[in-house]
PDB file of C-alpha atoms in Angstrom:
ATOM      1  CA  UNK A   1     -15.248  26.378  42.996  1.00  0.00           C
ATOM      2  CA  UNK A   2     -14.356  25.412  39.290  1.00  0.00           C
ATOM      3  CA  UNK A   3     -15.401  27.953  36.773  1.00  0.00           C
ATOM      4  CA  UNK A   4     -17.968  26.572  34.662  1.00  0.00           C
ATOM      5  CA  UNK A   5     -16.091  27.817  31.487  1.00  0.00           C
ATOM      6  CA  UNK A   6     -13.185  25.450  32.740  1.00  0.00           C
ATOM      7  CA  UNK A   7     -15.727  22.617  32.894  1.00  0.00           C
ATOM      8  CA  UNK A   8     -16.546  23.109  29.082  1.00  0.00           C
ATOM      9  CA  UNK A   9     -13.343  23.508  27.792  1.00  0.00           C
ATOM     10  CA  UNK A  10     -10.683  21.312  29.596  1.00  0.00           C
ATOM     11  CA  UNK A  11     -12.427  17.921  28.718  1.00  0.00           C
ATOM     12  CA  UNK A  12     -12.054  18.847  25.147  1.00  0.00           C
ATOM     13  CA  UNK A  13      -8.417  19.766  25.440  1.00  0.00           C
ATOM     14  CA  UNK A  14      -7.278  16.238  26.038  1.00  0.00           C
ATOM     15  CA  UNK A  15      -9.116  14.492  23.313  1.00  0.00           C
ATOM     16  CA  UNK A  16      -7.539  16.956  21.003  1.00  0.00           C
ATOM     17  CA  UNK A  17      -4.179  16.256  21.963  1.00  0.00           C
ATOM     18  CA  UNK A  18      -4.954  12.391  21.909  1.00  0.00           C
ATOM     19  CA  UNK A  19      -6.130  13.144  18.297  1.00  0.00           C
ATOM     20  CA  UNK A  20      -3.190  14.974  17.358  1.00  0.00           C
ATOM     21  CA  UNK A  21      -0.759  12.469  18.969  1.00  0.00           C
ATOM     22  CA  UNK A  22      -2.543   9.608  17.004  1.00  0.00           C
ATOM     23  CA  UNK A  23      -2.424  11.548  13.845  1.00  0.00           C
ATOM     24  CA  UNK A  24       1.376  12.261  14.571  1.00  0.00           C
ATOM     25  CA  UNK A  25       1.973   8.473  15.079  1.00  0.00           C
ATOM     26  CA  UNK A  26       0.199   7.597  11.596  1.00  0.00           C
ATOM     27  CA  UNK A  27       2.287  10.123   9.965  1.00  0.00           C
ATOM     28  CA  UNK A  28       5.624   8.966  11.636  1.00  0.00           C
ATOM     29  CA  UNK A  29       4.870   5.233  10.672  1.00  0.00           C
ATOM     30  CA  UNK A  30       4.168   6.534   7.034  1.00  0.00           C
ATOM     31  CA  UNK A  31       7.312   8.207   6.979  1.00  0.00           C
ATOM     32  CA  UNK A  32       9.364   5.350   8.439  1.00  0.00           C
ATOM     33  CA  UNK A  33       8.155   3.394   5.288  1.00  0.00           C
ATOM     34  CA  UNK A  34       8.205   5.949   2.448  1.00  0.00           C
ATOM     35  CA  UNK A  35      11.640   7.247   3.099  1.00  0.00           C
ATOM     36  CA  UNK A  36      13.381   4.176   2.783  1.00  0.00           C
ATOM     37  CA  UNK A  37      11.748   3.447  -0.585  1.00  0.00           C
ATOM     38  CA  UNK A  38      13.036   6.724  -1.742  1.00  0.00           C
ATOM     39  CA  UNK A  39      16.574   6.060  -0.993  1.00  0.00           C
ATOM     40  CA  UNK A  40      16.696   2.491  -2.259  1.00  0.00           C
ATOM     41  CA  UNK A  41      15.119   3.768  -5.447  1.00  0.00           C
ATOM     42  CA  UNK A  42      16.933   6.867  -6.308  1.00  0.00           C
ATOM     43  CA  UNK A  43      20.302   6.808  -4.134  1.00  0.00           C
ATOM     44  CA  UNK A  44      20.820   3.084  -3.811  1.00  0.00           C
ATOM     45  CA  UNK A  45      19.682   1.292  -6.899  1.00  0.00           C
ATOM     46  CA  UNK A  46      21.341   3.412  -9.504  1.00  0.00           C
ATOM     47  CA  UNK A  47      24.616   2.765  -7.767  1.00  0.00           C
ATOM     48  CA  UNK A  48      24.367  -0.768  -7.675  1.00  0.00           C
ATOM     49  CA  UNK A  49      23.962  -0.797 -11.547  1.00  0.00           C
ATOM     50  CA  UNK A  50      26.581  -2.212 -13.379  1.00  0.00           C
ATOM     51  CA  UNK A  51      27.357  -0.289 -16.680  1.00  0.00           C
ATOM     52  CA  UNK A  52      26.087  -2.085 -19.731  1.00  0.00           C
ATOM     53  CA  UNK A  53      23.728  -4.016 -17.718  1.00  0.00           C
ATOM     54  CA  UNK A  54      21.051  -4.874 -20.297  1.00  0.00           C
ATOM     55  CA  UNK A  55      18.347  -5.373 -17.376  1.00  0.00           C
ATOM     56  CA  UNK A  56      19.184  -2.693 -14.692  1.00  0.00           C
ATOM     57  CA  UNK A  57      15.302  -2.654 -13.763  1.00  0.00           C
ATOM     58  CA  UNK A  58      15.769  -6.070 -11.918  1.00  0.00           C
ATOM     59  CA  UNK A  59      18.569  -4.013  -9.528  1.00  0.00           C
ATOM     60  CA  UNK A  60      15.588  -1.471  -8.950  1.00  0.00           C
ATOM     61  CA  UNK A  61      13.232  -4.056  -8.492  1.00  0.00           C
ATOM     62  CA  UNK A  62      15.408  -5.793  -5.923  1.00  0.00           C
ATOM     63  CA  UNK A  63      15.803  -2.432  -3.963  1.00  0.00           C
ATOM     64  CA  UNK A  64      11.751  -2.012  -3.956  1.00  0.00           C
ATOM     65  CA  UNK A  65      11.283  -5.555  -2.584  1.00  0.00           C
ATOM     66  CA  UNK A  66      14.046  -5.082   0.327  1.00  0.00           C
ATOM     67  CA  UNK A  67      12.042  -1.651   0.822  1.00  0.00           C
ATOM     68  CA  UNK A  68       8.936  -3.762   1.305  1.00  0.00           C
ATOM     69  CA  UNK A  69      10.297  -6.300   3.464  1.00  0.00           C
ATOM     70  CA  UNK A  70      11.228  -3.597   5.798  1.00  0.00           C
ATOM     71  CA  UNK A  71       7.865  -2.627   6.117  1.00  0.00           C
ATOM     72  CA  UNK A  72       7.128  -6.203   7.531  1.00  0.00           C
ATOM     73  CA  UNK A  73       9.937  -5.317  10.055  1.00  0.00           C
ATOM     74  CA  UNK A  74       8.347  -1.933  10.614  1.00  0.00           C
ATOM     75  CA  UNK A  75       4.886  -3.561  11.379  1.00  0.00           C
ATOM     76  CA  UNK A  76       6.152  -5.862  13.864  1.00  0.00           C
ATOM     77  CA  UNK A  77       7.919  -3.158  15.604  1.00  0.00           C
ATOM     78  CA  UNK A  78       4.492  -1.336  15.758  1.00  0.00           C
ATOM     79  CA  UNK A  79       2.511  -4.192  16.731  1.00  0.00           C
ATOM     80  CA  UNK A  80       4.841  -4.831  19.302  1.00  0.00           C
ATOM     81  CA  UNK A  81       4.919  -1.266  20.770  1.00  0.00           C
ATOM     82  CA  UNK A  82       0.869  -1.461  21.039  1.00  0.00           C
ATOM     83  CA  UNK A  83       1.368  -4.567  23.188  1.00  0.00           C
ATOM     84  CA  UNK A  84      -0.324  -6.990  20.498  1.00  0.00           C
ATOM     85  CA  UNK A  85       0.966 -10.537  21.027  1.00  0.00           C
ATOM     86  CA  UNK A  86       2.117 -12.138  17.985  1.00  0.00           C
ATOM     87  CA  UNK A  87      -0.652 -14.768  18.333  1.00  0.00           C
ATOM     88  CA  UNK A  88      -3.258 -15.517  15.271  1.00  0.00           C
ATOM     89  CA  UNK A  89      -6.352 -15.118  17.513  1.00  0.00           C
ATOM     90  CA  UNK A  90      -4.939 -11.702  18.733  1.00  0.00           C
ATOM     91  CA  UNK A  91      -3.549 -10.755  15.314  1.00  0.00           C
ATOM     92  CA  UNK A  92      -6.360 -11.419  13.424  1.00  0.00           C
ATOM     93  CA  UNK A  93      -8.683  -9.186  15.358  1.00  0.00           C
ATOM     94  CA  UNK A  94      -6.065  -6.197  15.771  1.00  0.00           C
ATOM     95  CA  UNK A  95      -5.434  -6.471  11.808  1.00  0.00           C
ATOM     96  CA  UNK A  96      -8.921  -7.046  10.424  1.00  0.00           C
ATOM     97  CA  UNK A  97      -8.340 -10.466   9.096  1.00  0.00           C
ATOM     98  CA  UNK A  98     -11.692 -11.472  10.057  1.00  0.00           C
ATOM     99  CA  UNK A  99     -14.700 -12.136   7.526  1.00  0.00           C
ATOM    100  CA  UNK A 100     -16.351  -9.172   6.553  1.00  0.00           C
ATOM    101  CA  UNK A 101     -19.412  -8.009   8.652  1.00  0.00           C
ATOM    102  CA  UNK A 102     -22.273  -5.519   8.339  1.00  0.00           C
ATOM    103  CA  UNK A 103     -20.650  -2.729  10.684  1.00  0.00           C
ATOM    104  CA  UNK A 104     -24.552  -1.801  12.178  1.00  0.00           C
ATOM    105  CA  UNK A 105     -24.988  -5.372  13.189  1.00  0.00           C
ATOM    106  CA  UNK A 106     -21.839  -7.222  13.492  1.00  0.00           C
ATOM    107  CA  UNK A 107     -23.364  -9.951  11.605  1.00  0.00           C
ATOM    108  CA  UNK A 108     -21.074 -11.781   8.969  1.00  0.00           C
ATOM    109  CA  UNK A 109     -21.573 -10.774   5.326  1.00  0.00           C
ATOM    110  CA  UNK A 110     -19.468 -12.981   2.914  1.00  0.00           C
ATOM    111  CA  UNK A 111     -21.699 -11.215  -0.041  1.00  0.00           C
ATOM    112  CA  UNK A 112     -19.096  -8.539   0.475  1.00  0.00           C
ATOM    113  CA  UNK A 113     -16.406 -10.345  -1.813  1.00  0.00           C
ATOM    114  CA  UNK A 114     -18.993  -9.982  -4.607  1.00  0.00           C
ATOM    115  CA  UNK A 115     -17.890  -6.445  -4.535  1.00  0.00           C
ATOM    116  CA  UNK A 116     -14.397  -7.607  -5.462  1.00  0.00           C
ATOM    117  CA  UNK A 117     -14.914  -7.259  -9.206  1.00  0.00           C
ATOM    118  CA  UNK A 118     -16.433  -3.744  -9.082  1.00  0.00           C
ATOM    119  CA  UNK A 119     -13.554  -2.343  -6.935  1.00  0.00           C
ATOM    120  CA  UNK A 120     -10.955  -4.332  -9.094  1.00  0.00           C
ATOM    121  CA  UNK A 121     -12.487  -2.341 -12.596  1.00  0.00           C
ATOM    122  CA  UNK A 122     -13.189   0.850 -10.542  1.00  0.00           C
ATOM    123  CA  UNK A 123      -9.361   1.032  -9.625  1.00  0.00           C
ATOM    124  CA  UNK A 124      -7.925  -0.180 -12.837  1.00  0.00           C
ATOM    125  CA  UNK A 125     -10.015   2.463 -14.872  1.00  0.00           C
ATOM    126  CA  UNK A 126      -9.991   5.096 -12.451  1.00  0.00           C
ATOM    127  CA  UNK A 127      -6.251   4.796 -12.234  1.00  0.00           C
ATOM    128  CA  UNK A 128      -5.674   4.785 -15.985  1.00  0.00           C
ATOM    129  CA  UNK A 129      -8.275   7.859 -16.617  1.00  0.00           C
ATOM    130  CA  UNK A 130      -6.543   9.767 -13.595  1.00  0.00           C
ATOM    131  CA  UNK A 131      -3.070   8.959 -14.940  1.00  0.00           C
ATOM    132  CA  UNK A 132      -3.800  10.036 -18.651  1.00  0.00           C
ATOM    133  CA  UNK A 133      -5.447  13.272 -17.336  1.00  0.00           C
ATOM    134  CA  UNK A 134      -2.499  13.980 -14.996  1.00  0.00           C
ATOM    135  CA  UNK A 135       0.283  13.353 -17.783  1.00  0.00           C
ATOM    136  CA  UNK A 136      -1.745  15.584 -19.872  1.00  0.00           C
ATOM    137  CA  UNK A 137      -0.878  18.643 -17.586  1.00  0.00           C
ATOM    138  CA  UNK A 138       2.474  20.691 -17.802  1.00  0.00           C
ATOM    139  CA  UNK A 139       3.401  18.950 -14.302  1.00  0.00           C
ATOM    140  CA  UNK A 140       2.440  15.509 -15.205  1.00  0.00           C
ATOM    141  CA  UNK A 141       4.524  15.764 -18.300  1.00  0.00           C
ATOM    142  CA  UNK A 142       7.329  16.984 -16.828  1.00  0.00           C
ATOM    143  CA  UNK A 143       7.417  14.052 -13.953  1.00  0.00           C
ATOM    144  CA  UNK A 144       6.765  11.719 -16.825  1.00  0.00           C
ATOM    145  CA  UNK A 145       9.944  12.936 -18.879  1.00  0.00           C
ATOM    146  CA  UNK A 146      11.790  12.537 -15.576  1.00  0.00           C
ATOM    147  CA  UNK A 147      10.931   8.962 -14.891  1.00  0.00           C
ATOM    148  CA  UNK A 148      13.852   6.415 -15.695  1.00  0.00           C
ATOM    149  CA  UNK A 149      13.316   3.755 -17.845  1.00  0.00           C
ATOM    150  CA  UNK A 150      14.996   1.073 -15.569  1.00  0.00           C
ATOM    151  CA  UNK A 151      11.805   2.283 -13.003  1.00  0.00           C
ATOM    152  CA  UNK A 152       9.318   0.974 -15.624  1.00  0.00           C
ATOM    153  CA  UNK A 153       8.483  -2.674 -15.456  1.00  0.00           C
ATOM    154  CA  UNK A 154       7.573  -2.551 -19.175  1.00  0.00           C
ATOM    155  CA  UNK A 155      11.322  -2.216 -20.049  1.00  0.00           C
ATOM    156  CA  UNK A 156      11.942  -5.730 -19.052  1.00  0.00           C
ATOM    157  CA  UNK A 157      10.317  -6.760 -22.025  1.00  0.00           C
ATOM    158  CA  UNK A 158      13.285  -7.330 -23.925  1.00  0.00           C
ATOM    159  CA  UNK A 159      15.188 -10.504 -25.522  1.00  0.00           C
ATOM    160  CA  UNK A 160      17.516 -10.927 -22.391  1.00  0.00           C
ATOM    161  CA  UNK A 161      14.642 -11.448 -20.381  1.00  0.00           C
ATOM    162  CA  UNK A 162      14.094 -14.695 -22.262  1.00  0.00           C
ATOM    163  CA  UNK A 163      14.602 -17.809 -20.195  1.00  0.00           C
ATOM    164  CA  UNK A 164      15.223 -15.920 -16.882  1.00  0.00           C
ATOM    165  CA  UNK A 165      13.488 -17.881 -14.411  1.00  0.00           C
ATOM    166  CA  UNK A 166      15.128 -16.001 -11.579  1.00  0.00           C
ATOM    167  CA  UNK A 167      12.837 -12.995 -12.751  1.00  0.00           C
ATOM    168  CA  UNK A 168       9.826 -15.261 -11.843  1.00  0.00           C
ATOM    169  CA  UNK A 169      11.559 -15.807  -8.248  1.00  0.00           C
ATOM    170  CA  UNK A 170      11.779 -12.236  -7.958  1.00  0.00           C
ATOM    171  CA  UNK A 171       8.056 -11.445  -9.018  1.00  0.00           C
ATOM    172  CA  UNK A 172       7.043 -14.259  -6.706  1.00  0.00           C
ATOM    173  CA  UNK A 173       8.925 -12.726  -3.800  1.00  0.00           C
ATOM    174  CA  UNK A 174       7.959  -9.346  -4.519  1.00  0.00           C
ATOM    175  CA  UNK A 175       4.426 -10.212  -4.718  1.00  0.00           C
ATOM    176  CA  UNK A 176       4.558 -11.635  -1.329  1.00  0.00           C
ATOM    177  CA  UNK A 177       6.027  -8.584   0.230  1.00  0.00           C
ATOM    178  CA  UNK A 178       3.520  -6.103  -1.775  1.00  0.00           C
ATOM    179  CA  UNK A 179       0.296  -8.054  -1.468  1.00  0.00           C
ATOM    180  CA  UNK A 180       0.903  -9.887   1.940  1.00  0.00           C
ATOM    181  CA  UNK A 181       3.569  -9.106   4.325  1.00  0.00           C
ATOM    182  CA  UNK A 182       5.007  -5.812   3.319  1.00  0.00           C
ATOM    183  CA  UNK A 183       2.470  -3.118   1.947  1.00  0.00           C
ATOM    184  CA  UNK A 184      -0.518  -4.728   2.596  1.00  0.00           C
ATOM    185  CA  UNK A 185       0.326  -5.505   6.096  1.00  0.00           C
ATOM    186  CA  UNK A 186       1.568  -2.290   6.989  1.00  0.00           C
ATOM    187  CA  UNK A 187      -1.019   0.019   5.457  1.00  0.00           C
ATOM    188  CA  UNK A 188      -4.171  -1.772   5.663  1.00  0.00           C
ATOM    189  CA  UNK A 189      -3.632  -4.175   8.419  1.00  0.00           C
ATOM    190  CA  UNK A 190      -1.525  -1.982  10.918  1.00  0.00           C
ATOM    191  CA  UNK A 191      -2.466   1.611   9.902  1.00  0.00           C
ATOM    192  CA  UNK A 192      -6.024   1.558   8.255  1.00  0.00           C
ATOM    193  CA  UNK A 193      -7.583   0.609  12.250  1.00  0.00           C
ATOM    194  CA  UNK A 194      -5.222   2.937  13.678  1.00  0.00           C
ATOM    195  CA  UNK A 195      -7.038   5.727  11.296  1.00  0.00           C
ATOM    196  CA  UNK A 196     -10.488   4.589  12.237  1.00  0.00           C
ATOM    197  CA  UNK A 197      -9.439   5.414  15.665  1.00  0.00           C
ATOM    198  CA  UNK A 198      -8.076   8.642  14.839  1.00  0.00           C
ATOM    199  CA  UNK A 199      -9.994   9.689  12.089  1.00  0.00           C
ATOM    200  CA  UNK A 200     -13.314   7.753  12.138  1.00  0.00           C
ATOM    201  CA  UNK A 201     -15.567   7.281   9.145  1.00  0.00           C
ATOM    202  CA  UNK A 202     -12.773   8.975   6.721  1.00  0.00           C
ATOM    203  CA  UNK A 203      -9.758   6.957   7.798  1.00  0.00           C
ATOM    204  CA  UNK A 204     -10.262   5.267   4.294  1.00  0.00           C
ATOM    205  CA  UNK A 205      -9.717   8.561   2.678  1.00  0.00           C
ATOM    206  CA  UNK A 206      -6.660   9.204   4.658  1.00  0.00           C
ATOM    207  CA  UNK A 207      -5.241   5.779   4.036  1.00  0.00           C
ATOM    208  CA  UNK A 208      -5.782   5.944   0.278  1.00  0.00           C
ATOM    209  CA  UNK A 209      -3.946   9.180   0.422  1.00  0.00           C
ATOM    210  CA  UNK A 210      -1.538   8.095   2.576  1.00  0.00           C
ATOM    211  CA  UNK A 211      -0.786   5.009   0.500  1.00  0.00           C
ATOM    212  CA  UNK A 212      -0.688   6.691  -2.929  1.00  0.00           C
ATOM    213  CA  UNK A 213       1.748   9.299  -1.449  1.00  0.00           C
ATOM    214  CA  UNK A 214       3.840   6.478  -0.427  1.00  0.00           C
ATOM    215  CA  UNK A 215       4.721   5.529  -4.137  1.00  0.00           C
ATOM    216  CA  UNK A 216       7.569   7.907  -4.408  1.00  0.00           C
ATOM    217  CA  UNK A 217       9.237   5.012  -6.397  1.00  0.00           C
ATOM    218  CA  UNK A 218       6.598   5.702  -8.979  1.00  0.00           C
ATOM    219  CA  UNK A 219       6.416   9.595  -8.684  1.00  0.00           C
ATOM    220  CA  UNK A 220       5.174  10.109 -12.080  1.00  0.00           C
ATOM    221  CA  UNK A 221       2.225   7.757 -11.414  1.00  0.00           C
ATOM    222  CA  UNK A 222       1.271   8.991  -7.990  1.00  0.00           C
ATOM    223  CA  UNK A 223      -1.548  11.070  -8.691  1.00  0.00           C
ATOM    224  CA  UNK A 224      -3.291   8.502 -10.839  1.00  0.00           C
ATOM    225  CA  UNK A 225      -2.633   5.746  -8.085  1.00  0.00           C
ATOM    226  CA  UNK A 226      -5.308   7.637  -5.554  1.00  0.00           C
ATOM    227  CA  UNK A 227      -8.199   5.563  -7.196  1.00  0.00           C
ATOM    228  CA  UNK A 228      -6.897   2.251  -6.652  1.00  0.00           C
ATOM    229  CA  UNK A 229      -5.555   2.808  -3.206  1.00  0.00           C
ATOM    230  CA  UNK A 230      -8.762   4.236  -2.041  1.00  0.00           C
ATOM    231  CA  UNK A 231     -10.664   1.175  -3.657  1.00  0.00           C
ATOM    232  CA  UNK A 232      -8.371  -0.993  -1.557  1.00  0.00           C
ATOM    233  CA  UNK A 233      -9.272   1.036   2.042  1.00  0.00           C
ATOM    234  CA  UNK A 234     -12.993   1.598   1.366  1.00  0.00           C
ATOM    235  CA  UNK A 235     -14.267  -1.805   1.470  1.00  0.00           C
ATOM    236  CA  UNK A 236     -11.845  -2.952   4.014  1.00  0.00           C
ATOM    237  CA  UNK A 237     -13.121  -0.409   6.287  1.00  0.00           C
ATOM    238  CA  UNK A 238     -16.936  -0.558   5.278  1.00  0.00           C
ATOM    239  CA  UNK A 239     -17.230  -4.126   5.960  1.00  0.00           C
ATOM    240  CA  UNK A 240     -14.287  -4.321   8.672  1.00  0.00           C
ATOM    241  CA  UNK A 241     -12.103  -6.983   7.169  1.00  0.00           C
ATOM    242  CA  UNK A 242      -8.847  -6.416   5.250  1.00  0.00           C
ATOM    243  CA  UNK A 243      -9.299  -9.902   3.358  1.00  0.00           C
ATOM    244  CA  UNK A 244     -11.148  -7.517   0.873  1.00  0.00           C
ATOM    245  CA  UNK A 245      -8.188  -5.212   0.710  1.00  0.00           C
ATOM    246  CA  UNK A 246      -5.882  -8.204   0.057  1.00  0.00           C
ATOM    247  CA  UNK A 247      -7.968  -9.937  -2.593  1.00  0.00           C
ATOM    248  CA  UNK A 248      -8.846  -6.863  -4.369  1.00  0.00           C
ATOM    249  CA  UNK A 249      -5.024  -5.542  -4.268  1.00  0.00           C
ATOM    250  CA  UNK A 250      -3.776  -9.153  -4.978  1.00  0.00           C
ATOM    251  CA  UNK A 251      -5.493  -9.354  -8.383  1.00  0.00           C
ATOM    252  CA  UNK A 252      -2.647  -6.958  -9.621  1.00  0.00           C
ATOM    253  CA  UNK A 253      -0.227  -9.531  -8.461  1.00  0.00           C
ATOM    254  CA  UNK A 254      -1.711 -12.236 -10.816  1.00  0.00           C
ATOM    255  CA  UNK A 255      -1.596 -10.042 -13.688  1.00  0.00           C
ATOM    256  CA  UNK A 256       1.963  -9.185 -12.478  1.00  0.00           C
ATOM    257  CA  UNK A 257       2.980 -13.080 -12.527  1.00  0.00           C
ATOM    258  CA  UNK A 258       1.441 -13.695 -15.822  1.00  0.00           C
ATOM    259  CA  UNK A 259       3.227 -10.960 -17.546  1.00  0.00           C
ATOM    260  CA  UNK A 260       6.494 -12.114 -16.108  1.00  0.00           C
ATOM    261  CA  UNK A 261       5.733 -15.594 -17.694  1.00  0.00           C
ATOM    262  CA  UNK A 262       4.758 -14.156 -21.198  1.00  0.00           C
ATOM    263  CA  UNK A 263       8.362 -12.264 -20.924  1.00  0.00           C
ATOM    264  CA  UNK A 264      10.317 -15.384 -19.752  1.00  0.00           C
ATOM    265  CA  UNK A 265       8.593 -17.793 -22.616  1.00  0.00           C
ATOM    266  CA  UNK A 266       8.697 -15.473 -25.146  1.00  0.00           C
ATOM    267  CA  UNK A 267       9.799 -16.938 -28.640  1.00  0.00           C
TER     268      UNK A 267
END
């Protein structure tokens, strides 16, 4: 005869082990994306910068694009291990690349896209406020002082960048992997649905925190990035559609391209 207490406890043990395993897999995928960015940013890029290079930031930027391209490979490996076929009909369901829906009824709700400007504004203003508050602290001041100039995109605004159309090409490739086939694919397409299976309704919170912590190549801005990273994940999970995250995150890319054009075309 099986003891009563065993029947009450044993069913819960496998469930907890499954939850721990799912969390461990999520953290392992996060580490596989984050560690290469750190190595490329702070070990490889500085060694590739030629002395006297007027635009060393371009070397840094290229390494970041390489790191994001690796995230495409990582995403495909994870999907392959999950047994997901690389067919659009299957990928769109697995990656939540479907129209927004009311989760309670499953009915389409395209009106969710009307929330995009709200989350864009909230992410931008929230990041700015959080960054200012953080950099006013002793730790924030110290990290800001450690940030190398070549890692700050605003340092590309120099006369040497005038007429450099290759910078626009780099920006376009960077945007492709940043807002589509790299960061966005891995963190929102691959990880967010996994996180929901592991963490339920709080997946958006875990996703936002891990996405902000991934930005080791912008360590002086990491605390301020939390707000925008949450603004990508929350509506995506709430309406079960990563198109919302793609659009909200992608607005940043439009600003980037416009800024690069201004730099290239400077008088």
